[in-house]
């Protein structure tokens, strides 16, 4: 059966989306390829859309070379249809980055960001990918300069929260290369921008980077403080993954400094909180291995003693709350 007899390309594209949602990415790409083959001559713009879609699906499948081929064919077939050409050019850039062609990818993202008509959020997103490409070649100075310039543009365009995220990305890139000079400057700028924007999510990510840096320097007190701050900001932003990272970091640091009660408390509290956010089963799968690891390190008897002390403290706190009520 042809895609035309099944309702035409639009209906087929909906079926492709359904297959992707079901995890059937290979079948989805096969269907997109079928549309491209059927419409290449009589409706090249529709074929180009299908090829662009196939390029994105190739990226999901970890097959960037196949994605690059589809994206380049989409550009040739699109016949100047602006939206299709722009989307296909983005797939070309992503494929080149995945293939290790970082310089070509950086140029491609730069060209896309310069296109007229882009929203401030689109420009920032493209600049962030350009920075990723530059950083992958070790050009951290150029990458962070791109991010700083893009963040300033975003703030001016009313996207301060997004700008904060870009600056946090710069901190991560600089920190990964051991560039303390850049880290200090970018961290200060990121913190100010995130605070001004009211972006607790960006602050949580920044706190986690600070915790990691402090740990690497052996400053456990500073790392513990940063992890504590990250938990608060992640909860405020309702960012479960950042919250989880902060809880695990805080618990492990507490264990390292010998504060077993706090190491256990953080995991127990995190268990309950993540269950509220993401469901009991996922929380169990996440936290039970961590709790078992503590028991293995401490021994069953010591673990039971810490757990009992924690549970008793919780009962006392609940009793005090009831008396105040």
Backbone as CSV, one residue per row, in Angstrom:
resi,resn,N_x,N_y,N_z,CA_x,CA_y,CA_z,C_x,C_y,C_z
1,UNK,0.848,-1.198,0.000,0.000,0.000,0.000,0.882,1.246,0.000
2,UNK,0.562,2.198,-0.877,1.310,3.448,-0.935,0.848,4.385,0.170
3,UNK,1.684,5.386,0.459,1.287,6.365,1.469,0.135,7.218,0.975
4,UNK,0.027,7.373,-0.363,-1.083,8.158,-0.902,-2.407,7.463,-0.636
5,UNK,-2.444,6.147,-0.862,-3.688,5.417,-0.621,-4.015,5.355,0.863
6,UNK,-2.995,5.576,1.710,-3.219,5.554,3.163,-3.588,6.924,3.714
7,UNK,-3.812,7.899,2.815,-4.252,9.211,3.282,-3.329,10.347,2.927
8,UNK,-2.281,10.081,2.153,-1.381,11.138,1.729,-0.274,11.401,2.728
9,UNK,0.654,12.318,2.372,1.828,12.541,3.229,1.503,13.075,4.615
10,UNK,0.508,13.962,4.722,0.209,14.522,6.044,-0.240,13.439,7.016
11,UNK,-1.109,12.565,6.547,-1.559,11.465,7.398,-0.400,10.535,7.726
12,UNK,0.474,10.323,6.744,1.628,9.459,6.980,2.576,10.078,7.998
13,UNK,2.765,11.391,7.932,3.616,12.055,8.915,3.047,11.894,10.325
14,UNK,1.724,11.912,10.439,1.110,11.672,11.754,1.389,10.244,12.217
15,UNK,1.353,9.315,11.288,1.661,7.921,11.640,3.127,7.785,12.061
16,UNK,4.003,8.525,11.391,5.416,8.524,11.778,5.565,9.012,13.221
17,UNK,4.876,10.104,13.550,4.944,10.640,14.916,4.423,9.628,15.927
18,UNK,3.344,8.928,15.575,2.800,7.908,16.477,3.812,6.789,16.707
19,UNK,4.486,6.368,15.640,5.475,5.297,15.768,6.641,5.728,16.659
20,UNK,7.076,6.965,16.500,8.164,7.467,17.346,7.734,7.471,18.810
21,UNK,6.497,7.906,19.063,5.984,7.929,20.434,5.938,6.531,21.036
22,UNK,5.765,5.530,20.180,5.725,4.137,20.636,7.117,3.507,20.708
23,UNK,8.140,4.281,20.365,9.498,3.757,20.388,9.902,3.011,19.139
24,UNK,9.062,3.056,18.115,9.331,2.338,16.863,10.041,3.271,15.877
25,UNK,11.253,3.682,16.234,11.942,4.694,15.433,12.380,4.137,14.084
26,UNK,12.815,2.894,14.041,13.238,2.298,12.767,12.073,2.241,11.796
27,UNK,10.925,1.775,12.261,9.748,1.720,11.391,9.312,3.117,10.975
28,UNK,9.426,4.072,11.885,9.056,5.447,11.556,9.934,5.980,10.434
29,UNK,11.223,5.698,10.497,12.116,6.183,9.445,11.826,5.489,8.119
30,UNK,11.522,4.218,8.169,11.172,3.504,6.936,9.955,4.132,6.274
31,UNK,8.978,4.523,7.084,7.769,5.141,6.544,8.090,6.512,5.951
32,UNK,8.935,7.287,6.628,9.339,8.585,6.088,10.090,8.415,4.773
33,UNK,10.943,7.405,4.697,11.669,7.137,3.453,10.715,6.759,2.328
34,UNK,9.647,6.048,2.681,8.657,5.659,1.676,7.983,6.892,1.078
35,UNK,7.633,7.847,1.931,7.037,9.097,1.439,8.014,9.812,0.511
36,UNK,9.277,9.879,0.915,10.277,10.570,0.100,10.405,9.941,-1.274
37,UNK,10.409,8.623,-1.313,10.540,7.938,-2.600,9.314,8.153,-3.479
38,UNK,8.127,8.103,-2.897,6.893,8.227,-3.679,6.689,9.624,-4.244
39,UNK,7.127,10.650,-3.502,6.794,12.023,-3.884,7.976,12.800,-4.468
40,UNK,9.108,12.149,-4.664,10.311,12.857,-5.101,10.111,13.629,-6.395
41,UNK,9.358,13.080,-7.336,9.191,13.731,-8.639,7.951,14.609,-8.698
42,UNK,6.820,14.130,-8.206,5.579,14.894,-8.398,5.311,15.909,-7.296
43,UNK,5.914,15.751,-6.130,5.722,16.727,-5.046,7.021,16.815,-4.243
44,UNK,8.068,17.408,-4.854,9.387,17.394,-4.205,9.421,18.052,-2.829
45,UNK,8.558,19.054,-2.594,8.559,19.685,-1.272,8.112,18.702,-0.199
46,UNK,7.122,17.851,-0.532,6.675,16.833,0.427,7.773,15.794,0.642
47,UNK,8.458,15.433,-0.430,9.563,14.488,-0.301,10.671,15.075,0.566
48,UNK,10.912,16.378,0.395,11.941,17.037,1.201,11.578,17.015,2.681
49,UNK,10.297,17.257,2.992,9.855,17.176,4.389,10.126,15.787,4.960
50,UNK,9.821,14.768,4.151,10.019,13.396,4.613,11.499,13.091,4.828
51,UNK,12.339,13.581,3.918,13.775,13.359,4.067,14.320,14.080,5.296
52,UNK,13.839,15.299,5.530,14.263,16.030,6.721,13.854,15.278,7.976
53,UNK,12.643,14.740,7.962,12.175,13.947,9.090,13.035,12.699,9.253
54,UNK,13.349,12.046,8.144,14.215,10.871,8.200,15.601,11.193,8.725
55,UNK,16.079,12.404,8.428,17.384,12.822,8.944,17.355,12.922,10.466
56,UNK,16.293,13.520,10.988,16.165,13.623,12.434,16.051,12.262,13.102
57,UNK,15.315,11.364,12.463,15.174,10.018,13.020,16.498,9.265,12.956
58,UNK,17.281,9.507,11.913,18.611,8.893,11.829,19.477,9.349,12.995
59,UNK,19.330,10.620,13.356,20.087,11.143,14.504,19.671,10.416,15.778
60,UNK,18.359,10.206,15.943,17.879,9.467,17.114,18.444,8.050,17.153
61,UNK,18.629,7.473,15.991,19.127,6.099,15.897,20.648,6.016,16.006
62,UNK,21.309,7.170,16.129,22.762,7.170,16.206,23.430,6.874,14.883
63,UNK,22.799,7.290,13.783,23.338,7.054,12.442,23.500,8.394,11.716
64,UNK,24.455,9.207,12.163,24.560,10.563,11.612,24.915,10.612,10.137
65,UNK,25.706,9.663,9.647,26.050,9.679,8.228,24.805,9.520,7.372
66,UNK,23.915,8.626,7.779,22.661,8.441,7.046,21.777,9.679,7.181
67,UNK,21.824,10.314,8.348,21.065,11.542,8.534,21.582,12.661,7.661
68,UNK,22.903,12.767,7.541,23.498,13.801,6.692,23.068,13.622,5.243
69,UNK,23.087,12.392,4.769,22.672,12.127,3.387,21.228,12.552,3.153
70,UNK,20.349,12.208,4.076,18.934,12.572,3.917,18.741,14.092,3.972
71,UNK,19.435,14.740,4.908,19.277,16.189,5.051,19.766,16.925,3.805
72,UNK,20.882,16.497,3.249,21.398,17.158,2.046,20.479,16.928,0.851
73,UNK,19.904,15.751,0.754,18.932,15.508,-0.325,17.682,16.349,-0.115
74,UNK,17.289,16.530,1.142,16.113,17.358,1.430,16.332,18.788,0.953
75,UNK,17.525,19.314,1.186,17.822,20.686,0.751,17.722,20.796,-0.764
76,UNK,18.234,19.797,-1.470,18.181,19.843,-2.937,16.753,19.765,-3.456
77,UNK,15.904,18.990,-2.776,14.524,18.802,-3.239,13.578,19.912,-2.799
78,UNK,13.933,20.636,-1.745,12.982,21.574,-1.135,12.629,22.740,-2.035
79,UNK,13.463,23.015,-3.017,13.164,24.056,-4.007,12.881,25.399,-3.340
80,UNK,13.702,25.711,-2.334,13.595,27.025,-1.716,12.495,27.192,-0.700
81,UNK,11.767,26.133,-0.354,10.735,26.238,0.684,11.451,26.514,2.009
82,UNK,11.330,27.745,2.492,12.214,28.240,3.552,12.212,27.364,4.799
83,UNK,11.033,27.016,5.287,10.971,26.246,6.522,11.629,24.890,6.398
84,UNK,11.426,24.237,5.258,12.014,22.912,5.052,13.528,23.023,4.913
85,UNK,13.985,24.011,4.156,15.426,24.190,3.962,16.116,24.475,5.293
86,UNK,15.542,25.365,6.093,16.155,25.713,7.381,16.224,24.499,8.301
87,UNK,15.141,23.721,8.345,15.130,22.533,9.203,16.147,21.505,8.726
88,UNK,16.271,21.356,7.402,17.236,20.404,6.859,18.666,20.870,7.113
89,UNK,18.899,22.168,7.012,20.239,22.693,7.295,20.615,22.475,8.759
90,UNK,19.634,22.556,9.643,19.898,22.262,11.047,20.301,20.802,11.218
91,UNK,19.630,19.907,10.499,19.998,18.493,10.577,21.399,18.257,10.022
92,UNK,21.776,18.996,8.979,23.139,18.893,8.453,24.146,19.279,9.533
93,UNK,23.878,20.377,10.228,24.787,20.832,11.283,24.897,19.799,12.399
94,UNK,23.757,19.259,12.825,23.772,18.262,13.899,24.512,17.002,13.460
95,UNK,24.301,16.591,12.215,24.973,15.390,11.726,26.483,15.594,11.669
96,UNK,26.911,16.761,11.202,28.350,17.014,11.113,28.990,17.031,12.504
97,UNK,28.283,17.580,13.479,28.815,17.573,14.837,28.928,16.146,15.359
98,UNK,27.903,15.337,15.111,27.928,13.941,15.565,29.026,13.141,14.871
99,UNK,29.375,13.535,13.650,30.418,12.844,12.895,31.821,13.328,13.253
100,UNK,31.907,14.290,14.168,33.205,14.807,14.563,33.726,15.916,13.679
101,UNK,32.885,16.416,12.781,33.279,17.517,11.891,32.908,18.835,12.576
102,UNK,33.599,19.102,13.682,33.184,20.189,14.570,33.299,21.559,13.922
103,UNK,34.364,21.790,13.165,34.543,23.108,12.552,33.421,23.397,11.564
104,UNK,33.085,22.400,10.746,31.990,22.579,9.788,30.669,22.769,10.516
105,UNK,30.476,22.033,11.597,29.240,22.169,12.372,29.136,23.558,12.989
106,UNK,30.233,24.053,13.538,30.215,25.391,14.151,29.863,26.452,13.117
107,UNK,30.430,26.336,11.923,30.100,27.294,10.861,28.632,27.201,10.474
108,UNK,28.123,25.975,10.435,26.723,25.784,10.050,25.775,26.372,11.089
109,UNK,26.053,26.141,12.363,25.201,26.713,13.413,25.281,28.240,13.405
110,UNK,26.465,28.764,13.152,26.638,30.214,13.076,25.789,30.792,11.944
111,UNK,25.843,30.156,10.780,25.064,30.644,9.637,23.570,30.587,9.923
112,UNK,23.126,29.528,10.564,21.707,29.407,10.904,21.280,30.498,11.883
113,UNK,22.132,30.781,12.856,21.788,31.804,13.852,21.703,33.195,13.237
114,UNK,22.415,33.413,12.144,22.421,34.723,11.489,21.237,34.934,10.552
115,UNK,20.473,33.896,10.301,19.354,34.037,9.369,18.334,35.049,9.889
116,UNK,17.825,35.902,9.027,16.804,36.867,9.468,15.514,36.157,9.862
117,UNK,14.799,36.775,10.769,13.510,36.228,11.172,13.563,35.260,12.334
118,UNK,14.757,34.939,12.803,14.867,34.037,13.948,14.385,34.737,15.219
119,UNK,13.701,33.987,16.085,13.352,34.532,17.393,14.596,34.557,18.268
120,UNK,14.540,35.311,19.333,15.691,35.392,20.227,15.994,34.027,20.830
121,UNK,14.953,33.247,21.119,15.169,31.907,21.683,15.825,30.984,20.660
122,UNK,15.408,31.084,19.399,16.019,30.258,18.352,17.489,30.614,18.163
123,UNK,17.781,31.903,18.137,19.185,32.320,17.981,20.037,31.789,19.128
124,UNK,19.501,31.887,20.332,20.265,31.432,21.490,20.507,29.930,21.425
125,UNK,19.486,29.179,21.059,19.634,27.728,20.953,20.715,27.356,19.942
126,UNK,20.728,28.033,18.809,21.732,27.755,17.784,23.125,28.162,18.249
127,UNK,23.221,29.278,18.946,24.523,29.694,19.477,25.044,28.694,20.512
128,UNK,24.148,28.119,21.288,24.573,27.124,22.269,25.131,25.888,21.573
129,UNK,24.515,25.502,20.466,25.043,24.359,19.717,26.373,24.723,19.047
130,UNK,26.478,25.964,18.574,27.754,26.416,18.018,28.847,26.325,19.079
131,UNK,28.525,26.734,20.297,29.498,26.659,21.389,29.892,25.215,21.673
132,UNK,28.920,24.308,21.637,29.237,22.888,21.827,30.240,22.414,20.778
133,UNK,30.003,22.830,19.531,30.893,22.416,18.449,32.299,22.975,18.653
134,UNK,32.384,24.242,19.005,33.693,24.852,19.241,34.414,24.182,20.410
135,UNK,33.680,23.936,21.479,34.289,23.319,22.662,34.785,21.913,22.366
136,UNK,34.086,21.198,21.486,34.507,19.833,21.160,35.854,19.814,20.450
137,UNK,36.262,20.960,19.892,37.593,21.088,19.279,38.604,21.717,20.233
138,UNK,38.195,21.923,21.481,39.096,22.524,22.453,39.130,24.032,22.419
139,UNK,38.231,24.646,21.654,38.214,26.108,21.553,37.286,26.699,22.620
140,UNK,37.667,26.510,23.878,36.783,26.917,24.965,36.667,28.438,25.064
141,UNK,37.723,29.156,24.728,37.628,30.625,24.760,36.605,31.117,23.745
142,UNK,36.695,30.584,22.534,35.741,30.983,21.495,34.331,30.554,21.866
143,UNK,34.206,29.354,22.429,32.880,28.842,22.793,32.224,29.711,23.854
144,UNK,32.976,30.061,24.877,32.381,30.858,25.955,32.106,32.288,25.501
145,UNK,32.911,32.802,24.583,32.634,34.142,24.057,31.335,34.140,23.257
146,UNK,31.110,33.088,22.479,29.841,32.947,21.756,28.677,32.946,22.742
147,UNK,28.831,32.216,23.829,27.753,32.124,24.815,27.515,33.452,25.520
148,UNK,28.573,34.160,25.856,28.396,35.455,26.524,27.694,36.460,25.610
149,UNK,28.102,36.484,24.351,27.473,37.402,23.401,26.012,37.030,23.182
150,UNK,25.759,35.734,23.042,24.388,35.275,22.823,23.515,35.545,24.040
151,UNK,24.082,35.389,25.231,23.314,35.654,26.451,22.941,37.125,26.547
152,UNK,23.867,37.996,26.200,23.563,39.433,26.220,22.446,39.761,25.238
153,UNK,22.488,39.143,24.059,21.428,39.332,23.062,20.091,38.838,23.604
154,UNK,20.123,37.702,24.299,18.887,37.131,24.837,18.304,38.007,25.941
155,UNK,19.150,38.519,26.816,18.663,39.413,27.871,18.011,40.641,27.250
156,UNK,18.666,41.211,26.246,18.110,42.390,25.574,16.793,42.074,24.884
157,UNK,16.635,40.821,24.474,15.414,40.412,23.790,14.338,39.879,24.711
158,UNK,14.545,39.983,26.026,13.524,39.554,26.975,13.553,38.087,27.328
159,UNK,14.677,37.422,27.078,14.788,35.990,27.387,15.905,35.776,28.409
160,UNK,15.784,36.447,29.549,16.847,36.407,30.555,17.025,35.019,31.159
161,UNK,15.932,34.299,31.367,16.040,32.961,31.944,16.826,32.040,31.021
162,UNK,16.534,32.109,29.726,17.267,31.307,28.752,18.732,31.735,28.692
163,UNK,18.960,33.046,28.832,20.333,33.556,28.843,21.118,32.972,30.007
164,UNK,20.477,32.866,31.160,21.148,32.286,32.323,21.575,30.857,32.035
165,UNK,20.712,30.097,31.367,21.063,28.727,31.013,22.278,28.659,30.113
166,UNK,22.384,29.602,29.170,23.545,29.632,28.282,24.821,29.939,29.053
167,UNK,24.738,30.846,30.009,25.917,31.177,30.810,26.326,30.012,31.707
168,UNK,25.352,29.282,32.230,25.671,28.084,33.013,26.380,27.063,32.124
169,UNK,25.929,26.941,30.876,26.616,26.064,29.925,28.076,26.488,29.777
170,UNK,28.307,27.793,29.716,29.674,28.289,29.626,30.508,27.899,30.833
171,UNK,29.912,27.981,32.013,30.613,27.548,33.228,31.004,26.079,33.108
172,UNK,30.064,25.255,32.657,30.335,23.820,32.534,31.464,23.551,31.540
173,UNK,31.449,24.247,30.407,32.498,24.048,29.405,33.858,24.471,29.951
174,UNK,33.903,25.635,30.590,35.171,26.127,31.132,35.674,25.234,32.263
175,UNK,34.755,24.797,33.111,35.138,23.946,34.235,35.666,22.608,33.739
176,UNK,35.050,22.090,32.681,35.505,20.825,32.117,36.912,20.893,31.560
177,UNK,37.336,22.080,31.153,38.688,22.271,30.618,39.660,22.792,31.670
178,UNK,39.181,22.911,32.920,40.059,23.379,33.982,40.441,24.839,33.878
179,UNK,39.575,25.637,33.255,39.866,27.056,33.058,39.257,27.875,34.191
180,UNK,39.958,27.924,35.309,39.434,28.624,36.484,39.181,30.097,36.210
181,UNK,40.019,30.704,35.346,39.837,32.119,35.044,38.480,32.380,34.406
182,UNK,38.107,31.525,33.455,36.811,31.672,32.800,35.669,31.272,33.725
183,UNK,35.885,30.235,34.522,34.829,29.763,35.425,34.386,30.885,36.352
184,UNK,35.332,31.573,36.956,34.985,32.615,37.925,34.167,33.733,37.282
185,UNK,34.584,34.161,36.101,33.872,35.246,35.413,32.476,34.801,35.005
186,UNK,32.393,33.628,34.407,31.103,33.144,33.909,30.154,32.788,35.045
187,UNK,30.695,32.228,36.119,29.834,31.864,37.246,29.196,33.108,37.851
188,UNK,29.966,34.175,37.966,29.425,35.425,38.494,28.327,35.965,37.582
189,UNK,28.587,35.961,36.283,27.590,36.462,35.330,26.347,35.580,35.324
190,UNK,26.548,34.273,35.376,25.410,33.349,35.366,24.560,33.520,36.617
191,UNK,25.213,33.660,37.770,24.468,33.838,39.010,23.639,35.107,39.012
192,UNK,24.234,36.205,38.546,23.490,37.473,38.491,22.310,37.374,37.530
193,UNK,22.561,36.810,36.364,21.503,36.734,35.355,20.370,35.834,35.824
194,UNK,20.714,34.695,36.420,19.688,33.771,36.905,18.876,34.391,38.033
195,UNK,19.547,35.090,38.938,18.829,35.737,40.046,17.909,36.831,39.531
196,UNK,18.406,37.645,38.607,17.585,38.722,38.048,16.386,38.168,37.284
197,UNK,16.588,37.026,36.629,15.511,36.430,35.832,14.543,35.626,36.683
198,UNK,14.905,35.373,37.943,14.076,34.501,38.771,14.073,33.088,38.233
199,UNK,15.271,32.555,37.971,15.414,31.235,37.352,16.083,30.260,38.316
200,UNK,15.307,29.642,39.212,15.909,28.706,40.160,16.507,27.479,39.483
201,UNK,15.992,27.125,38.300,16.556,25.981,37.592,18.002,26.224,37.206
202,UNK,18.281,27.404,36.674,19.663,27.741,36.323,20.535,27.824,37.569
203,UNK,19.984,28.354,38.646,20.743,28.429,39.897,21.066,27.037,40.429
204,UNK,20.134,26.099,40.285,20.390,24.726,40.724,21.544,24.112,39.937
205,UNK,21.535,24.297,38.616,22.621,23.765,37.789,23.952,24.409,38.162
206,UNK,23.923,25.701,38.427,25.143,26.403,38.818,25.654,25.896,40.165
207,UNK,24.745,25.664,41.097,25.126,25.109,42.402,25.790,23.741,42.249
208,UNK,25.241,22.912,41.372,25.812,21.579,41.173,27.223,21.665,40.606
209,UNK,27.434,22.590,39.685,28.781,22.787,39.152,29.730,23.280,40.244
210,UNK,29.229,24.157,41.095,30.046,24.657,42.209,30.392,23.529,43.170
211,UNK,29.433,22.660,43.435,29.690,21.517,44.315,30.768,20.613,43.727
212,UNK,30.670,20.342,42.432,31.661,19.482,41.784,33.053,20.113,41.826
213,UNK,33.116,21.408,41.591,34.404,22.106,41.624,34.999,22.084,43.032
214,UNK,34.160,22.307,44.028,34.644,22.297,45.410,35.129,20.912,45.809
215,UNK,34.416,19.886,45.368,34.859,18.517,45.649,36.221,18.247,45.040
216,UNK,36.397,18.683,43.790,37.676,18.462,43.115,38.818,19.152,43.847
217,UNK,38.510,20.240,44.521,39.525,20.977,45.279,39.680,20.460,46.701
218,UNK,38.841,19.497,47.079,38.916,18.946,48.422,38.231,19.774,49.480
219,UNK,37.436,20.752,49.064,36.725,21.611,50.016,35.332,21.020,50.251
220,UNK,35.257,20.076,51.176,34.002,19.360,51.394,32.925,20.253,51.991
221,UNK,33.312,21.196,52.818,32.313,22.090,53.421,31.632,22.930,52.345
222,UNK,32.422,23.481,51.433,31.843,24.283,50.351,31.002,23.418,49.425
223,UNK,31.464,22.208,49.162,30.703,21.303,48.298,29.367,20.947,48.931
224,UNK,29.389,20.711,50.225,28.153,20.361,50.932,27.173,21.522,50.917
225,UNK,27.681,22.720,51.122,26.825,23.907,51.094,26.215,24.106,49.711
226,UNK,27.010,23.907,48.664,26.501,24.083,47.302,25.454,23.030,46.970
227,UNK,25.661,21.798,47.413,24.670,20.748,47.162,23.362,21.059,47.882
228,UNK,23.469,21.606,49.092,22.268,21.991,49.842,21.503,23.090,49.092
229,UNK,22.235,24.063,48.594,21.604,25.138,47.828,20.965,24.596,46.554
230,UNK,21.632,23.658,45.907,21.088,23.063,44.678,19.771,22.350,44.941
231,UNK,19.671,21.661,46.081,18.409,20.980,46.402,17.273,21.982,46.503
232,UNK,17.507,23.061,47.206,16.458,24.059,47.367,16.039,24.672,46.049
233,UNK,17.015,25.031,45.223,16.687,25.637,43.936,15.993,24.641,43.008
234,UNK,16.429,23.389,43.030,15.807,22.384,42.167,14.358,22.131,42.564
235,UNK,14.092,22.108,43.862,12.709,21.943,44.318,11.856,23.136,43.913
236,UNK,12.418,24.326,44.042,11.679,25.526,43.656,11.344,25.503,42.170
237,UNK,12.293,25.009,41.369,12.086,24.958,39.920,11.300,23.732,39.487
238,UNK,11.065,22.807,40.416,10.439,21.504,40.122,11.214,20.815,39.005
239,UNK,12.502,20.615,39.247,13.388,19.919,38.314,13.874,18.630,38.976
240,UNK,13.180,17.527,38.737,13.506,16.284,39.436,14.935,15.802,39.228
241,UNK,15.469,15.932,38.022,16.812,15.410,37.775,17.867,16.217,38.525
242,UNK,17.713,17.538,38.521,18.656,18.364,39.278,18.523,18.087,40.775
243,UNK,17.285,17.900,41.231,17.067,17.579,42.642,17.747,16.261,42.996
244,UNK,17.574,15.255,42.143,18.191,13.958,42.397,19.708,14.081,42.466
245,UNK,20.289,14.799,41.517,21.744,14.970,41.519,22.212,15.654,42.797
246,UNK,21.455,16.642,43.247,21.831,17.364,44.461,21.716,16.481,45.695
247,UNK,20.661,15.682,45.762,20.478,14.778,46.906,21.612,13.759,46.968
248,UNK,21.918,13.141,45.839,22.973,12.125,45.827,24.322,12.742,46.182
249,UNK,24.590,13.921,45.636,25.852,14.584,45.967,25.917,14.913,47.454
250,UNK,24.832,15.473,47.989,24.815,15.833,49.398,24.984,14.633,50.307
251,UNK,24.329,13.527,49.971,24.428,12.325,50.792,25.848,11.761,50.781
252,UNK,26.445,11.731,49.609,27.796,11.170,49.513,28.820,12.041,50.234
253,UNK,28.623,13.354,50.151,29.537,14.253,50.869,29.359,14.082,52.380
254,UNK,28.104,14.000,52.831,27.849,13.806,54.259,28.497,12.519,54.755
255,UNK,28.426,11.474,53.950,29.048,10.208,54.325,30.566,10.362,54.420
256,UNK,31.137,11.107,53.497,32.596,11.298,53.501,33.072,12.041,54.744
257,UNK,32.251,12.973,55.233,32.677,13.732,56.420,32.232,13.048,57.714
258,UNK,31.613,11.876,57.596,31.242,11.109,58.777,29.889,11.427,59.369
259,UNK,29.078,12.200,58.652,27.738,12.544,59.149,26.739,11.534,58.586
260,UNK,26.702,10.370,59.216,25.871,9.292,58.686,24.384,9.600,58.783
261,UNK,23.992,10.283,59.831,22.569,10.605,59.984,22.100,11.470,58.815
262,UNK,22.893,12.456,58.448,22.497,13.327,57.336,22.585,12.587,56.006
263,UNK,23.577,11.722,55.862,23.696,10.939,54.627,22.442,10.098,54.419
264,UNK,21.967,9.473,55.502,20.742,8.673,55.402,19.521,9.569,55.223
265,UNK,19.454,10.647,55.987,18.285,11.527,55.938,18.048,12.062,54.533
266,UNK,19.113,12.458,53.878,18.966,13.016,52.532,18.373,11.989,51.571
267,UNK,18.835,10.751,51.662,18.294,9.721,50.777,16.844,9.401,51.116
268,UNK,16.541,9.318,52.397,15.166,8.998,52.799,14.203,10.103,52.380
269,UNK,14.609,11.339,52.585,13.761,12.466,52.181,13.641,12.537,50.668
270,UNK,14.761,12.318,49.984,14.737,12.328,48.525,13.846,11.243,47.962
271,UNK,13.863,10.086,48.597,13.004,8.962,48.193,11.547,9.412,48.181
272,UNK,11.110,10.027,49.266,9.713,10.461,49.369,9.399,11.594,48.396
273,UNK,10.329,12.526,48.256,10.080,13.676,47.382,10.014,13.262,45.926
274,UNK,10.948,12.419,45.496,10.940,11.982,44.099,9.709,11.139,43.795
275,UNK,9.234,10.396,44.789,8.000,9.630,44.587,6.830,10.559,44.303
276,UNK,6.781,11.690,45.001,5.720,12.670,44.747,5.830,13.261,43.348
277,UNK,7.065,13.450,42.874,7.277,14.114,41.586,7.159,13.166,40.403
278,UNK,7.723,11.961,40.537,7.826,11.066,39.383,7.176,9.705,39.583
279,UNK,6.682,9.440,40.776,6.046,8.150,41.016,6.882,7.259,41.915
280,UNK,6.184,6.396,42.660,6.845,5.576,43.678,7.828,4.577,43.082
281,UNK,7.476,3.963,41.950,8.330,2.914,41.398,9.665,3.468,40.911
282,UNK,9.624,4.579,40.204,10.873,5.176,39.726,11.729,5.639,40.899
283,UNK,11.085,6.181,41.921,11.830,6.604,43.099,12.481,5.408,43.784
284,UNK,11.750,4.317,43.871,12.310,3.105,44.492,13.528,2.615,43.712
285,UNK,13.402,2.566,42.387,14.511,2.097,41.559,15.735,3.000,41.693
286,UNK,15.493,4.261,41.963,16.593,5.221,42.073,17.276,5.159,43.430
287,UNK,16.485,5.119,44.497,17.059,5.295,45.832,17.401,3.993,46.549
288,UNK,16.723,2.911,46.251,17.042,1.671,46.966,18.496,1.244,46.771
289,UNK,19.045,1.314,45.557,20.467,0.953,45.422,21.390,1.844,46.248
290,UNK,21.049,3.118,46.368,21.873,4.026,47.169,21.802,3.668,48.649
291,UNK,20.603,3.354,49.119,20.448,2.974,50.525,21.152,1.648,50.812
292,UNK,21.054,0.710,49.884,21.741,-0.572,50.057,23.257,-0.383,50.066
293,UNK,23.735,0.564,49.254,25.178,0.833,49.237,25.646,1.376,50.584
294,UNK,24.823,2.231,51.204,25.170,2.717,52.544,25.228,1.559,53.537
295,UNK,24.246,0.688,53.472,24.222,-0.448,54.407,25.448,-1.340,54.215
296,UNK,25.845,-1.538,52.961,27.024,-2.365,52.696,28.291,-1.717,53.257
297,UNK,28.381,-0.385,53.131,29.586,0.302,53.618,29.627,0.359,55.141
298,UNK,28.481,0.607,55.753,28.452,0.799,57.202,28.306,-0.513,57.972
299,UNK,27.707,-1.487,57.337,27.317,-2.700,58.033,25.854,-2.625,58.440
300,UNK,25.188,-3.768,58.489,23.745,-3.800,58.739,23.381,-3.201,60.093
301,UNK,24.182,-3.485,61.115,23.840,-3.005,62.461,23.944,-1.484,62.542
302,UNK,25.027,-0.918,62.013,25.199,0.540,62.049,24.126,1.227,61.210
303,UNK,23.812,0.630,60.070,22.776,1.206,59.209,21.438,1.231,59.941
304,UNK,21.094,0.133,60.603,19.830,0.063,61.331,19.789,1.095,62.454
305,UNK,20.921,1.324,63.096,20.974,2.310,64.177,20.739,3.724,63.644
306,UNK,21.358,4.045,62.507,21.172,5.371,61.904,19.728,5.546,61.462
307,UNK,19.179,4.518,60.851,17.783,4.579,60.404,16.847,4.796,61.586
308,UNK,17.099,4.096,62.683,16.252,4.245,63.869,16.346,5.661,64.428
309,UNK,17.551,6.224,64.444,17.722,7.594,64.937,16.979,8.584,64.045
310,UNK,17.049,8.367,62.741,16.337,9.237,61.795,14.837,9.141,62.004
311,UNK,14.330,7.909,62.120,12.884,7.715,62.282,12.392,8.324,63.594
312,UNK,13.189,8.203,64.651,12.802,8.782,65.941,12.756,10.304,65.847
313,UNK,13.724,10.885,65.151,13.736,12.344,64.987,12.508,12.809,64.207
314,UNK,12.114,12.049,63.204,10.921,12.409,62.429,9.670,12.341,63.297
315,UNK,9.592,11.315,64.153,8.420,11.201,65.026,8.356,12.376,65.993
316,UNK,9.502,12.764,66.526,9.521,13.908,67.445,9.093,15.187,66.729
317,UNK,9.549,15.350,65.498,9.187,16.552,64.738,7.692,16.587,64.454
318,UNK,7.114,15.445,64.082,5.669,15.396,63.816,4.879,15.678,65.081
319,UNK,5.360,15.142,66.210,4.673,15.374,67.474,4.710,16.852,67.847
320,UNK,5.856,17.483,67.626,5.971,18.917,67.922,5.054,19.730,67.024
321,UNK,4.949,19.329,65.761,4.057,20.041,64.829,2.608,19.939,65.288
322,UNK,2.219,18.754,65.740,0.831,18.575,66.197,0.546,19.434,67.425
323,UNK,1.516,19.535,68.333,1.304,20.355,69.529,1.144,21.827,69.161
324,UNK,1.922,22.278,68.178,1.796,23.676,67.746,0.443,23.933,67.093
325,UNK,-0.068,22.928,66.380,-1.388,23.088,65.740,-2.498,23.160,66.789
